[in-house]
XYZ file of C-alpha atoms in Angstrom:
427
model
C 0.022 0.038 -0.079
C 1.275 3.553 -0.893
C 0.012 6.842 0.101
C -2.970 8.005 -2.040
C -1.761 11.538 -2.693
C -4.941 12.406 -4.689
C -7.026 11.540 -1.659
C -4.680 13.410 0.592
C -4.650 16.580 -1.397
C -8.470 16.464 -1.837
C -8.868 16.792 1.964
C -7.141 20.248 2.157
C -9.225 22.953 0.475
C -6.249 25.488 0.362
C -4.239 23.274 -1.952
C -6.688 23.755 -4.689
C -5.136 27.162 -5.293
C -1.911 25.481 -6.552
C 0.213 27.437 -4.092
C 3.155 25.438 -2.801
C 3.280 25.456 0.960
C 6.931 24.945 1.949
C 6.761 26.333 5.565
C 4.789 23.478 7.110
C 6.968 23.274 10.085
C 5.617 26.715 11.095
C 2.109 25.579 10.567
C 0.264 23.158 8.281
C -2.819 23.539 6.186
C -6.099 22.196 7.617
C -8.617 19.610 6.357
C -12.075 20.445 5.220
C -13.478 18.415 8.207
C -11.538 20.701 10.609
C -13.191 23.694 9.061
C -16.585 22.024 9.104
C -16.393 21.112 12.780
C -15.540 24.708 13.704
C -18.462 25.980 11.674
C -20.839 23.223 13.101
C -19.826 24.021 16.566
C -20.505 27.711 16.323
C -23.834 27.195 14.595
C -25.293 24.348 16.584
C -23.613 24.279 19.975
C -22.054 27.671 20.858
C -22.955 27.997 24.479
C -21.000 27.973 27.806
C -19.870 24.614 29.178
C -21.639 23.191 32.095
C -25.217 23.749 31.348
C -27.989 21.023 31.634
C -30.248 22.233 28.709
C -29.867 20.270 25.421
C -27.615 22.549 23.490
C -25.321 22.928 26.549
C -25.168 19.108 26.682
C -24.145 18.973 23.120
C -21.396 21.432 23.775
C -20.186 19.589 26.829
C -19.955 16.405 24.762
C -18.206 17.922 21.839
C -15.543 19.707 23.904
C -14.986 16.517 25.958
C -14.186 14.653 22.784
C -11.094 16.702 22.306
C -8.886 15.095 25.165
C -10.227 11.755 24.042
C -9.033 12.044 20.647
C -5.726 13.604 21.733
C -5.209 10.660 24.025
C -5.093 8.352 21.036
C -2.573 10.589 19.280
C -0.338 10.526 22.349
C -1.194 6.877 22.949
C -1.744 8.127 26.581
C -3.519 5.837 29.147
C -6.130 8.321 30.150
C -7.838 11.336 28.589
C -7.423 13.082 32.069
C -3.772 13.225 31.258
C -4.376 15.822 28.584
C -4.556 19.585 28.842
C -5.390 21.894 25.995
C -3.936 25.456 25.307
C -3.431 28.150 22.713
C 0.157 27.073 22.098
C 2.924 24.746 23.204
C 4.747 27.689 24.664
C 1.812 28.490 26.882
C 1.249 25.027 28.072
C 4.888 24.391 29.038
C 4.876 27.678 30.874
C 1.839 26.559 32.695
C 3.468 23.179 33.476
C 6.666 24.749 34.918
C 4.910 27.196 36.977
C 2.902 24.500 38.602
C 6.162 22.892 39.609
C 7.468 25.846 41.654
C 7.074 24.238 45.019
C 8.629 21.018 43.867
C 11.975 22.430 42.714
C 14.804 23.049 45.171
C 17.816 25.271 44.966
C 20.611 23.303 43.222
C 18.381 20.923 41.297
C 19.591 20.485 37.757
C 17.743 20.720 34.400
C 19.275 19.236 31.233
C 17.950 20.881 28.128
C 18.702 21.093 24.473
C 19.108 24.231 22.357
C 16.085 23.478 20.185
C 12.790 25.519 20.087
C 12.568 28.038 22.831
C 9.111 26.707 23.917
C 10.787 23.622 25.451
C 13.823 25.348 26.789
C 12.707 28.799 27.890
C 10.016 27.508 30.399
C 12.651 25.438 32.108
C 15.208 28.292 32.144
C 12.548 30.555 33.761
C 11.716 27.883 36.378
C 15.434 27.492 37.127
C 15.804 31.266 37.638
C 12.785 31.318 39.976
C 13.956 28.408 42.133
C 17.755 28.582 42.013
C 18.087 25.503 39.871
C 21.002 24.921 37.351
C 20.725 24.576 33.676
C 22.944 22.192 31.806
C 22.971 22.020 27.941
C 23.009 18.976 25.885
C 24.666 20.428 22.731
C 24.929 19.061 19.278
C 28.304 18.582 17.460
C 29.390 18.516 13.733
C 29.442 15.007 12.178
C 31.346 16.033 9.108
C 34.760 17.662 8.898
C 33.814 19.339 5.551
C 30.528 20.816 6.881
C 30.741 22.565 10.252
C 26.952 22.904 10.226
C 26.252 19.128 10.000
C 25.495 19.046 13.761
C 23.742 16.285 15.593
C 23.014 15.162 18.982
C 24.807 12.186 20.692
C 23.635 10.171 23.700
C 27.209 9.764 24.882
C 27.335 13.571 25.172
C 24.169 13.658 27.219
C 24.894 10.877 29.842
C 27.887 12.593 31.571
C 25.505 15.603 32.359
C 23.359 13.460 34.673
C 24.136 13.792 38.324
C 22.379 13.016 41.684
C 20.757 16.491 41.341
C 19.219 15.984 37.995
C 15.447 16.494 38.108
C 14.412 17.348 34.464
C 15.758 16.209 31.230
C 13.953 18.140 28.305
C 14.580 17.497 24.634
C 12.921 17.466 21.286
C 11.673 14.304 19.470
C 12.635 16.107 16.181
C 14.546 19.250 15.531
C 12.651 21.971 13.765
C 15.954 23.213 12.243
C 18.029 19.969 11.731
C 15.121 17.734 10.678
C 16.800 14.997 12.617
C 14.591 12.554 14.652
C 15.802 11.796 18.183
C 15.635 8.104 19.152
C 13.339 9.029 22.085
C 12.830 5.589 23.558
C 16.605 4.856 23.485
C 17.322 8.228 25.055
C 14.878 7.804 27.845
C 16.087 4.296 28.736
C 19.694 5.641 28.801
C 18.603 8.576 30.956
C 16.658 6.549 33.518
C 19.422 3.875 33.764
C 22.251 6.597 34.313
C 20.024 8.567 36.688
C 19.595 5.413 38.980
C 23.264 4.949 38.902
C 23.776 8.504 40.073
C 21.024 8.350 42.600
C 18.585 10.679 40.787
C 15.579 8.356 41.022
C 13.072 11.227 40.687
C 14.200 12.457 37.332
C 11.423 13.422 34.950
C 11.595 13.634 31.057
C 9.762 16.132 28.887
C 9.636 15.700 25.218
C 8.793 18.372 22.660
C 7.045 16.559 19.810
C 5.887 19.725 17.915
C 8.213 19.057 14.943
C 7.734 15.361 15.257
C 3.950 14.828 15.333
C 3.245 15.707 11.665
C 5.668 12.956 10.600
C 5.756 10.141 12.975
C 3.477 8.492 15.592
C 3.905 9.571 19.212
C 3.860 6.984 21.819
C 4.282 8.276 25.345
C 3.922 4.959 27.020
C 6.356 3.162 24.953
C 8.748 6.184 25.247
C 8.241 6.162 29.112
C 8.072 10.001 29.280
C 6.555 12.137 31.975
C 5.438 15.093 29.731
C 4.991 15.413 25.999
C 3.481 18.136 23.841
C 2.518 18.919 20.240
C 0.731 21.532 18.282
C -2.493 20.697 16.421
C -1.812 23.523 14.065
C 1.275 21.785 12.798
C -0.627 18.528 12.409
C -3.343 19.561 9.962
C -5.613 20.993 12.713
C -6.644 24.271 14.200
C -4.588 26.601 16.421
C -4.331 24.655 19.579
C -1.824 22.662 21.450
C -2.016 19.506 23.654
C 0.091 18.579 26.625
C 0.393 15.072 27.975
C 1.228 14.562 31.611
C 1.761 10.999 33.003
C -0.751 10.505 35.893
C 1.865 10.090 38.608
C 3.629 13.316 37.585
C 0.274 15.147 37.110
C -0.919 14.266 40.732
C 2.493 15.572 42.061
C 2.070 18.958 40.531
C 1.672 21.216 43.500
C 0.642 24.663 42.287
C -2.915 24.827 40.915
C -3.342 27.440 38.212
C -7.265 27.278 38.155
C -9.637 28.762 40.570
C -9.274 27.380 44.162
C -12.754 25.955 44.432
C -12.489 23.637 41.337
C -11.961 20.060 42.244
C -9.467 19.107 39.418
C -6.348 17.895 41.363
C -6.261 14.657 39.538
C -7.094 16.053 36.080
C -4.897 17.915 33.645
C -7.516 20.616 33.713
C -5.450 21.968 36.684
C -3.141 23.374 34.144
C -5.876 24.792 32.018
C -7.058 28.094 33.657
C -10.230 29.293 32.055
C -12.148 27.393 29.401
C -10.289 26.251 26.158
C -11.468 27.533 22.762
C -14.455 25.332 22.627
C -14.825 25.286 18.831
C -11.119 24.829 18.426
C -10.966 21.953 20.727
C -13.885 20.246 19.022
C -12.133 20.857 15.601
C -9.140 19.002 16.751
C -11.139 15.822 16.780
C -11.096 15.762 12.971
C -7.348 15.219 12.910
C -7.444 11.538 14.242
C -10.097 10.227 11.543
C -8.115 12.035 8.834
C -4.819 10.371 9.820
C -6.706 6.990 10.046
C -8.161 7.480 6.637
C -4.734 7.411 5.120
C -4.386 3.659 5.713
C -8.051 2.686 5.387
C -8.591 0.397 2.450
C -10.364 -2.686 1.140
C -8.701 -4.784 3.794
C -10.144 -2.816 6.568
C -9.966 0.240 8.696
C -6.640 2.167 9.204
C -4.330 2.363 12.019
C -2.082 5.332 13.170
C 0.922 2.984 12.895
C 0.043 2.137 9.250
C -0.783 5.666 8.363
C 2.539 7.143 9.664
C 4.321 4.385 7.915
C 2.776 5.604 4.626
C 3.609 9.294 5.514
C 7.194 8.390 6.230
C 7.527 6.484 3.010
C 6.186 9.281 0.961
C 8.362 11.832 2.760
C 11.400 10.107 1.551
C 10.512 10.782 -2.030
C 10.486 14.548 -0.993
C 13.686 14.433 0.957
C 15.791 12.511 -1.584
C 15.788 15.017 -4.594
C 16.078 18.095 -2.420
C 19.026 16.773 -0.351
C 20.514 15.320 -3.474
C 20.469 18.825 -5.111
C 21.867 20.643 -2.029
C 24.645 18.301 -1.379
C 25.749 17.891 -5.105
C 29.413 18.731 -5.773
C 28.565 21.889 -7.633
C 26.396 23.212 -4.743
C 29.126 22.349 -2.210
C 31.600 24.174 -4.363
C 29.173 27.268 -4.479
C 29.021 27.312 -0.680
C 25.780 25.568 0.145
C 25.870 23.863 3.481
C 23.024 21.817 4.802
C 22.388 22.596 8.522
C 22.018 19.084 10.105
C 22.035 15.626 8.626
C 22.569 15.315 4.940
C 21.660 11.681 4.774
C 18.352 10.422 3.324
C 16.593 7.961 5.769
C 13.725 7.403 8.083
C 15.647 9.142 10.948
C 15.010 12.570 9.356
C 11.963 14.376 8.211
C 11.628 16.737 5.159
C 12.424 19.836 7.115
C 15.625 20.925 5.461
C 17.729 23.986 6.428
C 20.788 25.362 4.680
C 23.048 28.457 4.373
C 25.022 29.687 1.404
C 28.615 30.502 2.464
C 31.975 30.739 0.705
C 33.421 33.454 -1.578
C 29.887 34.471 -2.940
C 27.744 34.058 0.222
C 24.025 34.833 0.128
C 22.009 36.003 3.040
C 19.209 33.662 3.831
C 16.739 36.454 3.542
C 17.857 37.103 -0.045
C 17.433 33.406 -0.941
C 13.886 33.510 0.338
C 13.290 36.854 -1.338
C 13.943 35.324 -4.727
C 11.180 32.812 -4.040
C 8.778 35.631 -2.911
C 9.542 37.581 -6.040
C 8.657 34.496 -8.243
C 5.462 33.974 -6.283
C 3.467 30.799 -5.716
C 5.751 29.217 -3.160
C 6.074 29.896 0.436
C 9.467 29.189 2.362
C 11.154 31.118 5.142
C 14.337 32.237 6.739
C 15.458 32.943 10.334
C 16.072 31.071 13.551
C 12.586 29.671 13.997
C 12.590 30.144 17.648
C 15.626 27.858 17.941
C 17.578 30.880 18.657
C 20.340 29.349 20.797
C 20.959 26.563 18.426
C 21.492 28.897 15.443
C 23.305 31.486 17.445
C 25.782 28.842 18.503
C 26.550 27.486 15.034
C 30.196 27.914 13.955
C 31.286 29.653 11.837
C 28.946 32.104 13.287
C 25.826 33.207 11.468
C 23.658 36.351 11.709
C 21.130 34.730 14.097
C 18.240 36.874 12.769
C 19.054 36.042 9.169
C 19.598 32.440 10.232
C 19.001 29.711 7.854
C 16.826 29.104 4.789
C 14.301 26.423 5.751
C 12.110 24.269 3.450
C 9.707 22.242 5.485
C 7.491 19.733 3.589
C 4.705 17.286 4.757
C 2.918 14.404 3.249
C 0.579 16.531 1.067
C 3.542 18.036 -0.827
C 4.489 16.294 -4.047
C 7.624 15.544 -5.887
C 6.633 18.000 -8.659
C 6.480 20.669 -6.005
C 9.964 19.663 -4.873
C 11.214 19.933 -8.604
C 9.710 23.402 -8.741
C 11.568 24.525 -5.596
C 14.843 23.044 -6.994
C 14.373 24.920 -10.252
C 14.197 28.214 -8.452
C 17.159 27.352 -6.258
C 19.262 26.650 -9.393
C 18.484 30.260 -10.547
C 19.286 31.757 -7.123
C 22.597 29.793 -6.729
C 24.018 30.575 -10.226
């Protein structure tokens, strides 16, 4: 079975325009069913939650379906482990603020230099409580390309000590495009933590750049916290946070009204009501993903659907990376930031810079696309500010990298069009 790209593209009304969306790591397009559910909610059930009258009961039911569907996407054990919020940044800030009373001076957090959403909240918590931040940093993997940075588990483990409380990293880099072996990392962290006497270490995984491309499995991963954004997974502007039940119950600082009895529910991190129509619209994401692997042999599964997505993505990665790493582009000064190898351990989020005797600003490369029209890509640091700022030779962090981020509704023909423009730009 292969991905039915005609079926896929028919689900996204915006694709009918012919515009090539190449900034999907910043936000994907949405399915027609997502749009329909927003409209349906506002027309037929737009009342405050908690009422007993019939329309109120319908509203209650629809909003309650959001965490139930998100539970399946996380493979969580219970929908009460799921909180909704406007963004991953907001939810992680809420999470860390709820931990204030649990963190002691001298506790240690190990974080990566990926998206600031998963780093900034821990840094602020450390500042408030006198904790210590340690960085798990990537290193170049190729002598000929100093920007070919990647993370290594052997570089992580020595950072763990008896004071380690939090290890926070990304499941996939939104700059490098590389997939982290989450299960292996967590097993290694927990084993080393026991050896060091840090039995209460908790793991937080940022899956925002991972969720559009691969299946999340918080139980298999054995993580305490995990987050992704629906608006990067073909849904509306909302994010979901998973908290393992044991970790959730231990959160000491309630953010909701004092009289609400929600101590054993993720709602404790959700002050005020979520966007009702938005939460209901997120329930369209799961059936869409399942439809990708539904066929004559029976209903689909998330495992099968994401396998089809990963297989199709390789057809997008291969020609683009082949062009960017060809000898003539290397001589021109093109350097891919991150892994240059095609394989299932990277997603079609590809970043590069143009260096050498005729360097080009990332802004100018993107500007050439803007002048052509019909294709949207971007430049910058993409909120992975520290990662880009620490690359060496040093880059202008605000100019950053050129990033082309594709997903499974993109086509090989669209990649060829992108390459044609790059050929003109790099002459």
